[in-house]
mmCIF file of C-alpha atoms in Angstrom:
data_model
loop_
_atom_site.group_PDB
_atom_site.id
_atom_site.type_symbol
_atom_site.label_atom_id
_atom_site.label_comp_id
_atom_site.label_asym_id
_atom_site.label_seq_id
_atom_site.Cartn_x
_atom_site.Cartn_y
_atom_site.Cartn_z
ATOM 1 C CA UNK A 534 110.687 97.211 107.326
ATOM 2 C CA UNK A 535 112.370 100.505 107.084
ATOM 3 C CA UNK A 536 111.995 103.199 110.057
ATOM 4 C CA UNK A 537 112.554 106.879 109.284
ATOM 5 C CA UNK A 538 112.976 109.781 111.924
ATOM 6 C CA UNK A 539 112.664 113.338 111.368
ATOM 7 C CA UNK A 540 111.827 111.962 107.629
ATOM 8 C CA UNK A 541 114.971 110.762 107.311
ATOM 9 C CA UNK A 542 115.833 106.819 106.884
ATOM 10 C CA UNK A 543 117.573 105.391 110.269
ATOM 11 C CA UNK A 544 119.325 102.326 108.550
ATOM 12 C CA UNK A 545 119.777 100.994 112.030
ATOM 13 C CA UNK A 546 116.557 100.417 112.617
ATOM 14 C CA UNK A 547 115.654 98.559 109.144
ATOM 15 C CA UNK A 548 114.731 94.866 109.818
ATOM 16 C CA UNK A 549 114.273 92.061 107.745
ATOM 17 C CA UNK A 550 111.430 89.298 107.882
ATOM 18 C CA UNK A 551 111.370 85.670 106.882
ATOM 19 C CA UNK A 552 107.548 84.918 106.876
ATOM 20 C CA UNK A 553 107.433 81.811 109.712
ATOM 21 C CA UNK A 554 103.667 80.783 109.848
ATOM 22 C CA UNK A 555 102.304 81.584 106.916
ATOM 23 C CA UNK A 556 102.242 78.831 104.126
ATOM 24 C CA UNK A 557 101.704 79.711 99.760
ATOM 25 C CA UNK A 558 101.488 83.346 99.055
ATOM 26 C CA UNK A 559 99.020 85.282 101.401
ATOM 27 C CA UNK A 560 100.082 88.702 100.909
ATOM 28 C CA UNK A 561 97.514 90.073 103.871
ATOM 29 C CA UNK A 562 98.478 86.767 106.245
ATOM 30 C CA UNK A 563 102.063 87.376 105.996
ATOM 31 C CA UNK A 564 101.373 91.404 106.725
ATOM 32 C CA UNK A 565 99.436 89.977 109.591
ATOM 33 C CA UNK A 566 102.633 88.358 110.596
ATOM 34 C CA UNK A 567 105.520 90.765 110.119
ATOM 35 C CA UNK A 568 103.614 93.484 111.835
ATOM 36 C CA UNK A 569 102.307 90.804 114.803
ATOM 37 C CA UNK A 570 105.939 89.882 115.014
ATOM 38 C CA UNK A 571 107.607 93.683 114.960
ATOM 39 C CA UNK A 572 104.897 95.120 117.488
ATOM 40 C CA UNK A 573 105.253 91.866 119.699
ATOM 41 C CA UNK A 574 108.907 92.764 120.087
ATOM 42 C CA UNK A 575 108.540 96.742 120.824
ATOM 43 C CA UNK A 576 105.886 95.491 123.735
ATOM 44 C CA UNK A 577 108.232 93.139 125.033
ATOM 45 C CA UNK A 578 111.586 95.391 125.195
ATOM 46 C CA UNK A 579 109.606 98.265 126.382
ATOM 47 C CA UNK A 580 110.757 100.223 123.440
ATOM 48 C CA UNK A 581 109.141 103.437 122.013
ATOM 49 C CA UNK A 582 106.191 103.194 119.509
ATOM 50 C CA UNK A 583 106.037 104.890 116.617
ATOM 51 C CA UNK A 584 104.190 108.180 115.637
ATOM 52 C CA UNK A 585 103.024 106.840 112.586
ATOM 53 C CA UNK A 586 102.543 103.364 111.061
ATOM 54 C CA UNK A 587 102.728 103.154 107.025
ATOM 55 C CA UNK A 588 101.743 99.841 105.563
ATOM 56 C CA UNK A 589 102.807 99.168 101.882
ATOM 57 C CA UNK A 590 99.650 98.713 100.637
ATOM 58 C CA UNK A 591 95.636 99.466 100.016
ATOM 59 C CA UNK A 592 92.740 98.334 102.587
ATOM 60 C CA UNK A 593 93.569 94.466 102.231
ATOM 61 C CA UNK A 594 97.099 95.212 103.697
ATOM 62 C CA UNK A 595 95.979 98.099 106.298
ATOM 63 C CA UNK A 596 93.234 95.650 107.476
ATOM 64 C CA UNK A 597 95.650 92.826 108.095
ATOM 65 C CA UNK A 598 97.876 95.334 109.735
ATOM 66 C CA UNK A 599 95.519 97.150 111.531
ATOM 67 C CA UNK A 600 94.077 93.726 113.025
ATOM 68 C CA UNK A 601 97.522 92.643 114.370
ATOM 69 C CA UNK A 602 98.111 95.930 115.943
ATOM 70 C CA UNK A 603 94.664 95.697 117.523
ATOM 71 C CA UNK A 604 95.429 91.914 119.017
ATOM 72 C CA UNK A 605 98.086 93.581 120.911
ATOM 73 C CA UNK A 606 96.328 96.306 122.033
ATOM 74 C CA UNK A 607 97.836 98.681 119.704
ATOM 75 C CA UNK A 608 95.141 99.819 118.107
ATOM 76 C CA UNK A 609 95.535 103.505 119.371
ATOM 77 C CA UNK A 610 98.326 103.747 117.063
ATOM 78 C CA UNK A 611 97.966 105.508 113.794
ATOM 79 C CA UNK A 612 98.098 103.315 111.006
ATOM 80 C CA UNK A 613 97.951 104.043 107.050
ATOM 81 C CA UNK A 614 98.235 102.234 103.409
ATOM 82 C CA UNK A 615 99.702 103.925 100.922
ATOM 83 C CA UNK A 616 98.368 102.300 97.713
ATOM 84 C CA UNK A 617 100.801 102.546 94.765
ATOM 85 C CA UNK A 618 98.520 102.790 91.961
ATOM 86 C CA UNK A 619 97.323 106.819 92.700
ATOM 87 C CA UNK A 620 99.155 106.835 95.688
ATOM 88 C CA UNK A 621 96.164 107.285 97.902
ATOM 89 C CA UNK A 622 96.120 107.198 100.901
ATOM 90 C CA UNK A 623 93.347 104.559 102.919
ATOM 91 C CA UNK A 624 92.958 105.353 106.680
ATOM 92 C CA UNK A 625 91.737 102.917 108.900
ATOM 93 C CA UNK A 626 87.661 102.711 109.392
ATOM 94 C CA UNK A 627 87.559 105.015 105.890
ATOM 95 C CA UNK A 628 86.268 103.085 102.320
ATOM 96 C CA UNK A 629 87.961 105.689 100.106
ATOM 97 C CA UNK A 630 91.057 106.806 100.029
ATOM 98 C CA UNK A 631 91.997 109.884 100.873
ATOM 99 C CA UNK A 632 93.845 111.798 98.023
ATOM 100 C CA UNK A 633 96.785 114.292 99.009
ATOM 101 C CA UNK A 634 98.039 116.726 96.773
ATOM 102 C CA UNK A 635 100.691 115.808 94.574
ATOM 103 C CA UNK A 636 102.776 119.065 95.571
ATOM 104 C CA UNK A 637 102.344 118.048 98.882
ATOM 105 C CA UNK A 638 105.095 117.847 101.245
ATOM 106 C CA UNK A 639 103.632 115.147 103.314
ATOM 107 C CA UNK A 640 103.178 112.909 100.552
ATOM 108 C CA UNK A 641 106.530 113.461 98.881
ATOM 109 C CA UNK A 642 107.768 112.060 102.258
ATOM 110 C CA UNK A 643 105.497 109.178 102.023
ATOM 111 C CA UNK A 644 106.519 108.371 98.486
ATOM 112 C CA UNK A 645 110.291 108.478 99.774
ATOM 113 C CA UNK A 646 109.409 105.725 102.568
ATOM 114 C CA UNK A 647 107.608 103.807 100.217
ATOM 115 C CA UNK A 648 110.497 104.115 97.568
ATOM 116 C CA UNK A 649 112.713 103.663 100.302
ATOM 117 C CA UNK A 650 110.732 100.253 101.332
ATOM 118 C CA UNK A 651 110.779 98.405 98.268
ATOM 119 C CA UNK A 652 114.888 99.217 97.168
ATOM 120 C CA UNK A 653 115.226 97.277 100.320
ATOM 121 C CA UNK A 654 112.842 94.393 100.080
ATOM 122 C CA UNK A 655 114.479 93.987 96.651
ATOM 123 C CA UNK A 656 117.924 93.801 97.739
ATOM 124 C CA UNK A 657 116.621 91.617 100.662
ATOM 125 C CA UNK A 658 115.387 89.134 98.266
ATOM 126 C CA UNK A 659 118.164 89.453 95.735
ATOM 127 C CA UNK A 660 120.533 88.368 98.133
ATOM 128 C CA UNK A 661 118.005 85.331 99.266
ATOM 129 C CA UNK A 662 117.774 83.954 95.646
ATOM 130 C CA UNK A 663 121.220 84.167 95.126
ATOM 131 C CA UNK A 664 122.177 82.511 98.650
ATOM 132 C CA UNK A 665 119.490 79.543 97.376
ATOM 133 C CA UNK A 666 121.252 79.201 94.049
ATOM 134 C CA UNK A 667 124.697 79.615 95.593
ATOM 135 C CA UNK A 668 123.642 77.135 98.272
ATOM 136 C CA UNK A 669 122.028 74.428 95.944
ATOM 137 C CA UNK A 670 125.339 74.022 93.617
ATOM 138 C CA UNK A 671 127.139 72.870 96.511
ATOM 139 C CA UNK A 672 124.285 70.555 98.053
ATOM 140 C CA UNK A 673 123.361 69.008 94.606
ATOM 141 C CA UNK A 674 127.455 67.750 94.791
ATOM 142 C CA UNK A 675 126.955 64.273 96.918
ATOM 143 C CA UNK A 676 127.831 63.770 100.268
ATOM 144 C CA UNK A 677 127.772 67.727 100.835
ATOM 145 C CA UNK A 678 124.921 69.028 103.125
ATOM 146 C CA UNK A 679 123.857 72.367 103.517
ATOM 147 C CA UNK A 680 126.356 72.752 107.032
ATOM 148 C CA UNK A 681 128.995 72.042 104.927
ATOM 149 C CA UNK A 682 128.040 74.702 102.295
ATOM 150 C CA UNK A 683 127.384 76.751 105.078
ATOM 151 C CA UNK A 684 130.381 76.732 106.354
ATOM 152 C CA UNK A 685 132.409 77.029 103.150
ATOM 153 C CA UNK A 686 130.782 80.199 102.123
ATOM 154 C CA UNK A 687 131.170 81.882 104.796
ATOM 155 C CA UNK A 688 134.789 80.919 104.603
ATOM 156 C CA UNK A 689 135.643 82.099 101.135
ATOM 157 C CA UNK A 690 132.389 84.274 100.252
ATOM 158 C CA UNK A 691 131.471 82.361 96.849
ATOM 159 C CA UNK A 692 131.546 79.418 94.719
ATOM 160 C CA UNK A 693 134.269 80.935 92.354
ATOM 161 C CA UNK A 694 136.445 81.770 95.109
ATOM 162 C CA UNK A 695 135.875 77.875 96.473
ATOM 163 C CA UNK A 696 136.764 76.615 92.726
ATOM 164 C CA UNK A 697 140.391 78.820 93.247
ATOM 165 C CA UNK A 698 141.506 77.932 96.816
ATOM 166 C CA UNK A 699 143.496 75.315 97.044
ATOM 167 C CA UNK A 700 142.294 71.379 98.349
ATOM 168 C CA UNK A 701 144.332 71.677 101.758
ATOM 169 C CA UNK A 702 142.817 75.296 101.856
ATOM 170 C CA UNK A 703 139.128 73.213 101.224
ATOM 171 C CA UNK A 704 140.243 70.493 103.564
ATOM 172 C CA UNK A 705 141.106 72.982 106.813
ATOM 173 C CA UNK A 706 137.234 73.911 106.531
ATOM 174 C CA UNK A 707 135.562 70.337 106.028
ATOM 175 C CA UNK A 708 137.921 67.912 105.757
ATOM 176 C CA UNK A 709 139.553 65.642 103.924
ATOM 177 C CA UNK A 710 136.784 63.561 102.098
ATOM 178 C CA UNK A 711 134.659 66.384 101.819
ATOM 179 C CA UNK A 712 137.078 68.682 100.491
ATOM 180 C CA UNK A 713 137.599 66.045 97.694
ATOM 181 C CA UNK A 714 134.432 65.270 97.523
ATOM 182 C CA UNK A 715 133.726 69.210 96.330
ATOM 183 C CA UNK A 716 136.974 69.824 94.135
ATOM 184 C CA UNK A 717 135.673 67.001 91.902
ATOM 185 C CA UNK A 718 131.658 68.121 92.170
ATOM 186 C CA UNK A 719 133.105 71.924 90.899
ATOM 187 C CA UNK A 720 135.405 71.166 88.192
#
């Protein structure tokens, strides 16, 4: 989720969702979700809403949307899927899309959000897929967990730099055993 003000990004209000309840790929569940989860939170801090919501997505995704903000009694605010193929434009309660003008202003800025949106999903799950890969070399060594691979990562920041340091450097973090254990399961 990416906020912008003033139509420009505000990084520090970016968040990043790991879908929770939702189980296989359900694209307009796990919408359901993230938005359910994001609104819940701005009710319960008392923080300001939004001026405009824009969904990633065409009615499937602006329904699911739309259905969480209703459930919290959000349904007063305004809420939009931008659709990727034409970039049209669905508005809640409307069948077609609504076309804007290519030259238009507004929907350059909508384009940039959307742009904006999926550079950092990607990166987001880029970084996932290579935690998971980075994560599993260590756990598929025996007798290491995934606390222990945990906790070596975020002492030396990658495998490589775990396959330089030193055993005693290895053993400080995990111990002795352990720290054997993973400069024979590396080599």
């Amino acid at each position: 989720m990416v906020c912008f003000v003033g139509g420009k990004p505000k990084k520090t209000e970016y968040r990043k969702y790991d879908i929770k309840d939702v189980i296989g790929p359900n694209d307009f569940a796990m919408m359901r979700e993230v938005v359910g989860r994001r609104y819940r939170r701005i009710i319960d801090e008392d923080a300001p809403l939004p001026d405009l919501v824009v969904i990633d997505g065409g009615k499937g995704q602006l329904s699911a949307a739309k259905s969480a903000l209703d459930a919290l009694g959000l349904g007063y605010v305004p809420v939009i899927g931008l659709a990727k193929r034409l970039e049209e434009v669905f508005k809640p309660g409307m069948s077609e899309p609504q076309n804007i003008s290519k030259t238009s202003a507004g929907l350059h800025l909508l384009r940039k959000i959307r742009d904006e949106v999926h550079r950092y999903a990607i990166t987001f799950h880029r970084k996932k897929r290579s935690q998971h890969f980075t994560r599993s070399a260590l756990e598929n060594i025996p007798g290491i967990g995934q606390k222990t691979a945990i906790s070596l990562l975020r002492e030396f920041g990658s495998i490589e730099a775990i396959k330089k340091a030193s055993l005693d450097d290895v053993e400080k973090v995990i111990g002795y055993k352990k720290a054997q254990l993973i400069q024979a399961g590396l080599e």
